[in-house]
Short mmCIF file of C-alpha atoms in Angstrom, two decimals:
data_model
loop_
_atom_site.label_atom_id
_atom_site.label_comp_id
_atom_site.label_asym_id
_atom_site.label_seq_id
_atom_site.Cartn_x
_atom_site.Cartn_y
_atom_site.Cartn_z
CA UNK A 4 -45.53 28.51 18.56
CA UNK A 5 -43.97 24.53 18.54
CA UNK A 6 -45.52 24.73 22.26
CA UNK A 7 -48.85 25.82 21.49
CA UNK A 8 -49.24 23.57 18.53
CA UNK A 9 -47.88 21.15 21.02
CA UNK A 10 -50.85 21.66 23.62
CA UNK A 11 -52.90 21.70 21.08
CA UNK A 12 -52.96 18.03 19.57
CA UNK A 13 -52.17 17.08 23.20
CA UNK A 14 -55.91 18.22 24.19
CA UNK A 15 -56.99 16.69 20.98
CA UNK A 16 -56.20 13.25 22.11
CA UNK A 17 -57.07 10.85 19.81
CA UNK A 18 -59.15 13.25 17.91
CA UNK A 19 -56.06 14.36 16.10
CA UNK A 20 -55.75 11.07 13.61
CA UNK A 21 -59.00 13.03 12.24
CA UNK A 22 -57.02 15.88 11.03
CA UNK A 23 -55.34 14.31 7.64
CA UNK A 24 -59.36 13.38 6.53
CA UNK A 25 -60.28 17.28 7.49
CA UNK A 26 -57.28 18.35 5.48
CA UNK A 27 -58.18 16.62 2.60
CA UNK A 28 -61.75 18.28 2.41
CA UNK A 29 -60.24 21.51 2.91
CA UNK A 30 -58.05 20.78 -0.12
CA UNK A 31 -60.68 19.76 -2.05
CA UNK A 32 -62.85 23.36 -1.35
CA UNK A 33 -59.80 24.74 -2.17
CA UNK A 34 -59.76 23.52 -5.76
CA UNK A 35 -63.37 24.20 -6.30
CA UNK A 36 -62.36 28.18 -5.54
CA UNK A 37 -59.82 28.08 -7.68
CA UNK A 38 -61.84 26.54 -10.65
CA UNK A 39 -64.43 29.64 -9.63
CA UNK A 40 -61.74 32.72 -9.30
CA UNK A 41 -60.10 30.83 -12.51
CA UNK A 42 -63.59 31.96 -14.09
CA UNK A 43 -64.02 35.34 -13.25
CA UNK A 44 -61.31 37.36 -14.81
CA UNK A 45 -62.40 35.97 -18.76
CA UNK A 46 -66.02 35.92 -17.88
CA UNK A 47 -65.45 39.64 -17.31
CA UNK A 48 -63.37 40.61 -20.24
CA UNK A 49 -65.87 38.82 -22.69
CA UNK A 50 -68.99 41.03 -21.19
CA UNK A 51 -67.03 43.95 -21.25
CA UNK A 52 -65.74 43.37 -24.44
CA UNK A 53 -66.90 40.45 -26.08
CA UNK A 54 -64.41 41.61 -29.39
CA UNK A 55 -60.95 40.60 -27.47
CA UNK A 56 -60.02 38.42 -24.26
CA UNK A 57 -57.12 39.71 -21.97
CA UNK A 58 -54.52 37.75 -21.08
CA UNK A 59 -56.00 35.86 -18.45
CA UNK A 60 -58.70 35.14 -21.30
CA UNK A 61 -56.22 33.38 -23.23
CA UNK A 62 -54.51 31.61 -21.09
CA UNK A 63 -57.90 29.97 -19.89
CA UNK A 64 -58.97 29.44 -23.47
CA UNK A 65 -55.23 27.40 -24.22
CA UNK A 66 -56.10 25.10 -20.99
CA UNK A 67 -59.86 24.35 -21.68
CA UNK A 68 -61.69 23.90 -25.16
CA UNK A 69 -63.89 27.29 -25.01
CA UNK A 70 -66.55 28.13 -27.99
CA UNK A 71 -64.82 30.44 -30.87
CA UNK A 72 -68.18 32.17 -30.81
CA UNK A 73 -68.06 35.17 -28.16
CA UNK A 74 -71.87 34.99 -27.44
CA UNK A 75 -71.80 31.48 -26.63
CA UNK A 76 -68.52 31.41 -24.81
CA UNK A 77 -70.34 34.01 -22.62
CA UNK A 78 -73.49 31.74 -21.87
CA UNK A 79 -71.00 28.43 -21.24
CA UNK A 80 -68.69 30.02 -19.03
CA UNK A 81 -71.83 31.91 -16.91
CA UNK A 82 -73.39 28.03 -16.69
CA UNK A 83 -69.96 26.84 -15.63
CA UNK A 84 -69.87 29.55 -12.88
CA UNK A 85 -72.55 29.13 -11.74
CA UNK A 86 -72.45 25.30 -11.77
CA UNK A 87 -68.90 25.58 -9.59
CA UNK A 88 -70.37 28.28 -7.00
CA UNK A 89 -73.23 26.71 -5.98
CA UNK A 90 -71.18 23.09 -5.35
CA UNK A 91 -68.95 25.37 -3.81
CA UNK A 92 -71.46 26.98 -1.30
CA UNK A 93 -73.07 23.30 -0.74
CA UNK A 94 -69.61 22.06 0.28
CA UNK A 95 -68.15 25.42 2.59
CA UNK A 96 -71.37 25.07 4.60
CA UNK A 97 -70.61 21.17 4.43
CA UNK A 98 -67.28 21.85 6.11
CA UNK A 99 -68.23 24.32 8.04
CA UNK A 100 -70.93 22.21 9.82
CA UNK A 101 -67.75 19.95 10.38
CA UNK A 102 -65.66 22.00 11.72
CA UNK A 103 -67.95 23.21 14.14
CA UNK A 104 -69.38 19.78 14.98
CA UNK A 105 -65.88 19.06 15.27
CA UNK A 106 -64.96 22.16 17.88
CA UNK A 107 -68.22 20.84 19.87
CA UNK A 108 -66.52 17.20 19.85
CA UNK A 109 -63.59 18.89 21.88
CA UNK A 110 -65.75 20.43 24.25
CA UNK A 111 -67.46 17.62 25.29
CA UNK A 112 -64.94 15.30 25.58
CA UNK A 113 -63.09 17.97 27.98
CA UNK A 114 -65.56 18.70 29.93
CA UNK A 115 -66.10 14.81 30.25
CA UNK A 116 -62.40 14.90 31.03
CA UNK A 117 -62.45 17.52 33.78
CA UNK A 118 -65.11 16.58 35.92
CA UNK A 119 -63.29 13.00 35.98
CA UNK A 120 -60.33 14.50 36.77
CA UNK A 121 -61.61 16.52 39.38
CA UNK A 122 -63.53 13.97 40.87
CA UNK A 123 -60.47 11.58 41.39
CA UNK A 124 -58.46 14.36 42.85
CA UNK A 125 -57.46 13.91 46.39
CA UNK A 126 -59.81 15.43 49.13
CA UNK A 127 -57.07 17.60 50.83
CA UNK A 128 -55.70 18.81 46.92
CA UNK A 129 -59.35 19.32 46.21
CA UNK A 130 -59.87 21.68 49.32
CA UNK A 131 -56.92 23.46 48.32
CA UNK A 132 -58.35 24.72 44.93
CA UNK A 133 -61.58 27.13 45.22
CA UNK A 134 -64.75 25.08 43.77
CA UNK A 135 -65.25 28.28 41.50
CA UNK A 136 -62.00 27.48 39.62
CA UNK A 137 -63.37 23.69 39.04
CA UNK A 138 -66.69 25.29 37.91
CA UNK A 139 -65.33 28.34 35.74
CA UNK A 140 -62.66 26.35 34.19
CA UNK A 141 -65.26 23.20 33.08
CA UNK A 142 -68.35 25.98 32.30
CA UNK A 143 -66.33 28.67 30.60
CA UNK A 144 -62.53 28.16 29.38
CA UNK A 145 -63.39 24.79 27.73
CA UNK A 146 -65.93 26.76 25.64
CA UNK A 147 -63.69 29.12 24.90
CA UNK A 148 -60.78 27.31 24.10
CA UNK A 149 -63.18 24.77 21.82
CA UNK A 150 -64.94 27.86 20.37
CA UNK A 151 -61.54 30.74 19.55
CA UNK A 152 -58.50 27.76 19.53
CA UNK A 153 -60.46 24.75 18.05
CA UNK A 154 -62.91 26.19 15.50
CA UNK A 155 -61.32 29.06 14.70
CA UNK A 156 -58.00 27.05 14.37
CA UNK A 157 -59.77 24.73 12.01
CA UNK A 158 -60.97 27.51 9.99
CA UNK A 159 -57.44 29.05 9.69
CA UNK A 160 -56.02 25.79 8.24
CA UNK A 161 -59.04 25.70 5.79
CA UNK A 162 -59.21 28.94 4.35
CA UNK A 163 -55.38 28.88 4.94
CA UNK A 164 -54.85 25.97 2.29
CA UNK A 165 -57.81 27.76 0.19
CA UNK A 166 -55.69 31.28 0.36
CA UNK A 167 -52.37 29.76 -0.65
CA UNK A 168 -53.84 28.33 -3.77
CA UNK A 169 -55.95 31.77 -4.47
CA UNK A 170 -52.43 33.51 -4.07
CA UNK A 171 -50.65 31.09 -6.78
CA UNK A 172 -53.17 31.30 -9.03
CA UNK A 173 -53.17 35.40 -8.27
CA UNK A 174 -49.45 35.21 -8.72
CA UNK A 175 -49.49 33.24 -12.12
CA UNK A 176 -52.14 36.05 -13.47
CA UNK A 177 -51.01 39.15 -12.77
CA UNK A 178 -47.54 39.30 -10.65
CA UNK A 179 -47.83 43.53 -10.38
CA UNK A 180 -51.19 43.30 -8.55
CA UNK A 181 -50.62 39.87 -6.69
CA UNK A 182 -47.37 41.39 -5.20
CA UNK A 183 -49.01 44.61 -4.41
CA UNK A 184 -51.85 42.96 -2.34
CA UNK A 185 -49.46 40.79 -0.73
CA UNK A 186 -47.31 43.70 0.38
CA UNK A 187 -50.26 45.87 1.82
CA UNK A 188 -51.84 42.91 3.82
CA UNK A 189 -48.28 41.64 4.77
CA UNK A 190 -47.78 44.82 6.27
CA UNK A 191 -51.07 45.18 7.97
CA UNK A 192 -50.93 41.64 9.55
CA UNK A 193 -47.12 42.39 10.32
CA UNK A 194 -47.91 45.62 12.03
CA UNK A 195 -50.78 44.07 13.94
CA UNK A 196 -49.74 41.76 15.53
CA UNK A 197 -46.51 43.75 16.85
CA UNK A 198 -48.41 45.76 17.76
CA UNK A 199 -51.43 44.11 19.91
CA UNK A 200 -50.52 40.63 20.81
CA UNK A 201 -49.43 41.64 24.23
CA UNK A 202 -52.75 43.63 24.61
CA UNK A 203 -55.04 40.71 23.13
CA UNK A 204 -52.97 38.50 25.81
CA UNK A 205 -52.98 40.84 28.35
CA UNK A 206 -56.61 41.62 28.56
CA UNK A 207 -57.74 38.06 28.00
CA UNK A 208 -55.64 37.20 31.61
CA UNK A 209 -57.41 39.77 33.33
CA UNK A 210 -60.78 38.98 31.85
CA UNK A 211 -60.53 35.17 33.13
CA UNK A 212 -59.43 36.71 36.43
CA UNK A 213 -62.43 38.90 36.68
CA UNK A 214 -64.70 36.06 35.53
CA UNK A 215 -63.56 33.56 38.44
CA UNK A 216 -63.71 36.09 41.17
CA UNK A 217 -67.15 37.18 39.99
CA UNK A 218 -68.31 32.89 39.79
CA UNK A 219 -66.66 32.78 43.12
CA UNK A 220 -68.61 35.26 44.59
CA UNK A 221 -71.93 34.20 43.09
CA UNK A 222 -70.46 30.72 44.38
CA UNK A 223 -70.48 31.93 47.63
CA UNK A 224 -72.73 34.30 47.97
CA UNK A 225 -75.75 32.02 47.25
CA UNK A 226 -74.65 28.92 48.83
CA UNK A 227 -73.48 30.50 52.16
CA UNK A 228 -76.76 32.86 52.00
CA UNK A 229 -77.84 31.78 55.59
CA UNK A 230 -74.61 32.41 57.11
CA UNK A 231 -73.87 35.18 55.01
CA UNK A 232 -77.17 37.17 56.55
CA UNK A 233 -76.20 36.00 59.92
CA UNK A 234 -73.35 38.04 59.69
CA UNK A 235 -74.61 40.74 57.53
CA UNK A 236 -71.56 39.95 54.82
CA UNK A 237 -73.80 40.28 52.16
CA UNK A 238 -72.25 43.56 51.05
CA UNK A 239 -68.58 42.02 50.82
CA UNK A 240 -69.84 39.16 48.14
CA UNK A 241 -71.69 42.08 46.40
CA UNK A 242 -68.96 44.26 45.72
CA UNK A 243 -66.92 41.37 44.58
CA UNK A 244 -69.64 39.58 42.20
CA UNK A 245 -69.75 43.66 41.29
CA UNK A 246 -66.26 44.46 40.78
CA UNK A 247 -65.57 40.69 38.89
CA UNK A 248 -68.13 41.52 36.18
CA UNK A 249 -67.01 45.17 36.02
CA UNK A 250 -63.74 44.19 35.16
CA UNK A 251 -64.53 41.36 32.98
CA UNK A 252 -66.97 43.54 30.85
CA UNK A 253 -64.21 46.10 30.60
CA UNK A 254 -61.58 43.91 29.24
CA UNK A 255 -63.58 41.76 27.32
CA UNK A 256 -64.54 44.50 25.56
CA UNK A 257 -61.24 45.94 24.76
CA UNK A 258 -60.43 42.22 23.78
CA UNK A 259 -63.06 42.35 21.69
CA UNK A 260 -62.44 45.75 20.30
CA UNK A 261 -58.68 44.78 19.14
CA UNK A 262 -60.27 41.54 17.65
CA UNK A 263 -62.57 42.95 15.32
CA UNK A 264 -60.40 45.56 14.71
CA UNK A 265 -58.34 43.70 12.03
CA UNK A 266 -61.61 43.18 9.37
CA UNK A 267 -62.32 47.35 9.00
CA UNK A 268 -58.69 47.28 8.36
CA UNK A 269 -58.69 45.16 5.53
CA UNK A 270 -61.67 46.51 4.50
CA UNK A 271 -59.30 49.84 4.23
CA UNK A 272 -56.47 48.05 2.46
CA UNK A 273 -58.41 46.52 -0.35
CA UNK A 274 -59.35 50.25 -1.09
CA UNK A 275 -55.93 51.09 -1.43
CA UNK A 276 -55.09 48.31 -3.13
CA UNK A 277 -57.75 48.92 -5.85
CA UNK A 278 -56.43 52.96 -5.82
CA UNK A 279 -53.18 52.42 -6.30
CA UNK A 280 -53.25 49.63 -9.14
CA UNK A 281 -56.13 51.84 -10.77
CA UNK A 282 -53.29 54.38 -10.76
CA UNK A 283 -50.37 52.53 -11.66
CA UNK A 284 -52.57 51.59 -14.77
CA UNK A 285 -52.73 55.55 -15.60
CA UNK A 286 -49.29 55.86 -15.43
CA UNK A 287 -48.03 53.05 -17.80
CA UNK A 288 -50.27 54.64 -20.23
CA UNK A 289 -52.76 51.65 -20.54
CA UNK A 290 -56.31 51.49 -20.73
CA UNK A 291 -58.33 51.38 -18.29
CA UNK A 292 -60.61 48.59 -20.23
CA UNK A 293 -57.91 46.06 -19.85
CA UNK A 294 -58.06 46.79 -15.94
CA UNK A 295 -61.47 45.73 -15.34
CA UNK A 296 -61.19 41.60 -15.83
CA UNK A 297 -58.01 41.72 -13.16
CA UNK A 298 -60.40 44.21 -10.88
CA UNK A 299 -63.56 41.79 -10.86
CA UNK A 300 -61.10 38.89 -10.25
CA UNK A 301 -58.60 40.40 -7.34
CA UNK A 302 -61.93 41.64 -6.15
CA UNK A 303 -63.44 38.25 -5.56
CA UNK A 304 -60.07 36.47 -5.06
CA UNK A 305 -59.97 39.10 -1.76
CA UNK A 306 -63.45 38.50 -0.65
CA UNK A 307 -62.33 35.04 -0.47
CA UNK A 308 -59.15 35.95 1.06
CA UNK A 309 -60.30 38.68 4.55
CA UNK A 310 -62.19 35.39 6.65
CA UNK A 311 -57.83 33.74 6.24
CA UNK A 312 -55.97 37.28 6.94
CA UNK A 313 -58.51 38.29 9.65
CA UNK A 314 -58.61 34.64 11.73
#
């Protein structure tokens, strides 16, 4: 992992002295979800009893000055959520545009960096190297690697910092449930990626194979067409444009299929989750009322939570 973090900010270049200023935004979203989730759980537990405030009520009303009056605690705290969501929404698009923009940056600049690189290479080292690999590795891999390793890496460290502050907050409210959705996703991620890494890694090799023999043999085939009809080869560059995106189709696809994989999963796990502390609840005897504001707020918190676990 030191390695590939390594490679990383090497490919970054100077790029990487943008990283603290990224970090910072990212820590300020982070806040603004937490002032949100910090919302939820009282909001609920005043609508669905506006008589009594659980414990996540009070503990909220002892850090801000809240209304003694139910009715009107109800309409201030519905204006304040809404007020933090929608700055919220303005500033995750904000960053996301950012992050993107940034990931498009990298691409650039690499591609930039390639062609120069190429173009000062020796003529014998050059002739050594099939013109497909310049072309595939400038076309495709730089989008990939700007698109899956820059963006999505960006993302992680985003809704990473957002996550660990959901999770404290989570922790401080309600330790049972927090620990119980920590233990069902820890062992879903955990299981994961023991169990597929090799495969993800594995088929990615041999889908970047496929793709440069099939660019090689559209290469080829097209420029060479005169000679290639001369001596009726056309079949040969056929069958190997054919067999290249054969191959990559098949293991992109199973790429694909183990990297999508992870969302139904969660999907699965937050139903558990929600089982199993609806359960627990039964069993300690307590009502089922007092459930409801930690529901609505685990429930939002984990919404917030899959785009972190799933990246």
């Amino acid at each position: 992992m030191h390695k590939y973090l390594h490679e990383i900010l090497t490919l970054l270049g100077r790029d990487k002295k943008r990283l603290p200023g990224l970090l910072l935004l990212f820590l300020v979203v982070s806040m603004l979800d937490l002032a949100g989730l910090g919302l939820i759980g009282p909001y609920i537990s005043i609508l669905s009893d506006p008589s009594i405030g659980d414990d996540i009520a009070y503990k909220v009303r002892n850090l801000v000055e809240l209304p003694t009056d139910a009715n009107q605690r109800m309409i201030l705290m519905g204006c304040i959520l809404l007020g933090i969501f929608s700055v919220k929404a303005v500033a995750a698009i904000w960053i996301n545009y950012i992050i993107i923009r940034f990931g498009l940056d990298q691409e650039i600049r690499l591609r930039k960096l390639l062609m120069r690189a190429y173009q000062s290479l020796d003529y014998n080292t050059f002739l050594n190297r099939n013109s497909a690999e310049y072309i595939f590795s400038t076309q495709t891999l730089v989008g990939r690697y700007a698109g899956t390793v820059v963006v999505n890496g960006m993302k992680l460290c985003s809704d990473g910092i957002v996550a660990m502050s959901i999770l404290c907050f989570l922790a401080w409210a309600n330790i049972f449930a927090f620990s119980l959705l920590v233990f069902l996703i820890g062992i879903l991620i955990f299981g994961y990626d023991r169990i597929f890494r090799k495969n993800i890694k594995y088929f990615g090799q041999q889908a970047n194979i496929a793709a440069e023999n099939m660019v090689q043999g559209i290469h080829e085939g097209i420029e060479g067409l005169k000679e290639i009809r001369i001596l009726g080869a056309e079949e040969y560059f056929y069958k190997q444009v054919s067999k290249g995106a054969e191959d990559n189709g098949t293991f992109h696809a199973r790429s694909q299929l183990v990297s999508t994989a992870p969302r139904y999963l969660l999907e699965l796990i937050l139903i558990v989750f929600v089982v199993i502390l609806v359960f627990s609840t039964f069993l300690v005897e307590q009502g089922l009322q007092s459930l409801i504001p930690t529901l609505a707020m685990f429930g939002v918190a984990s919404i917030r939570l899959l785009p972190a676990a799933n990246i």
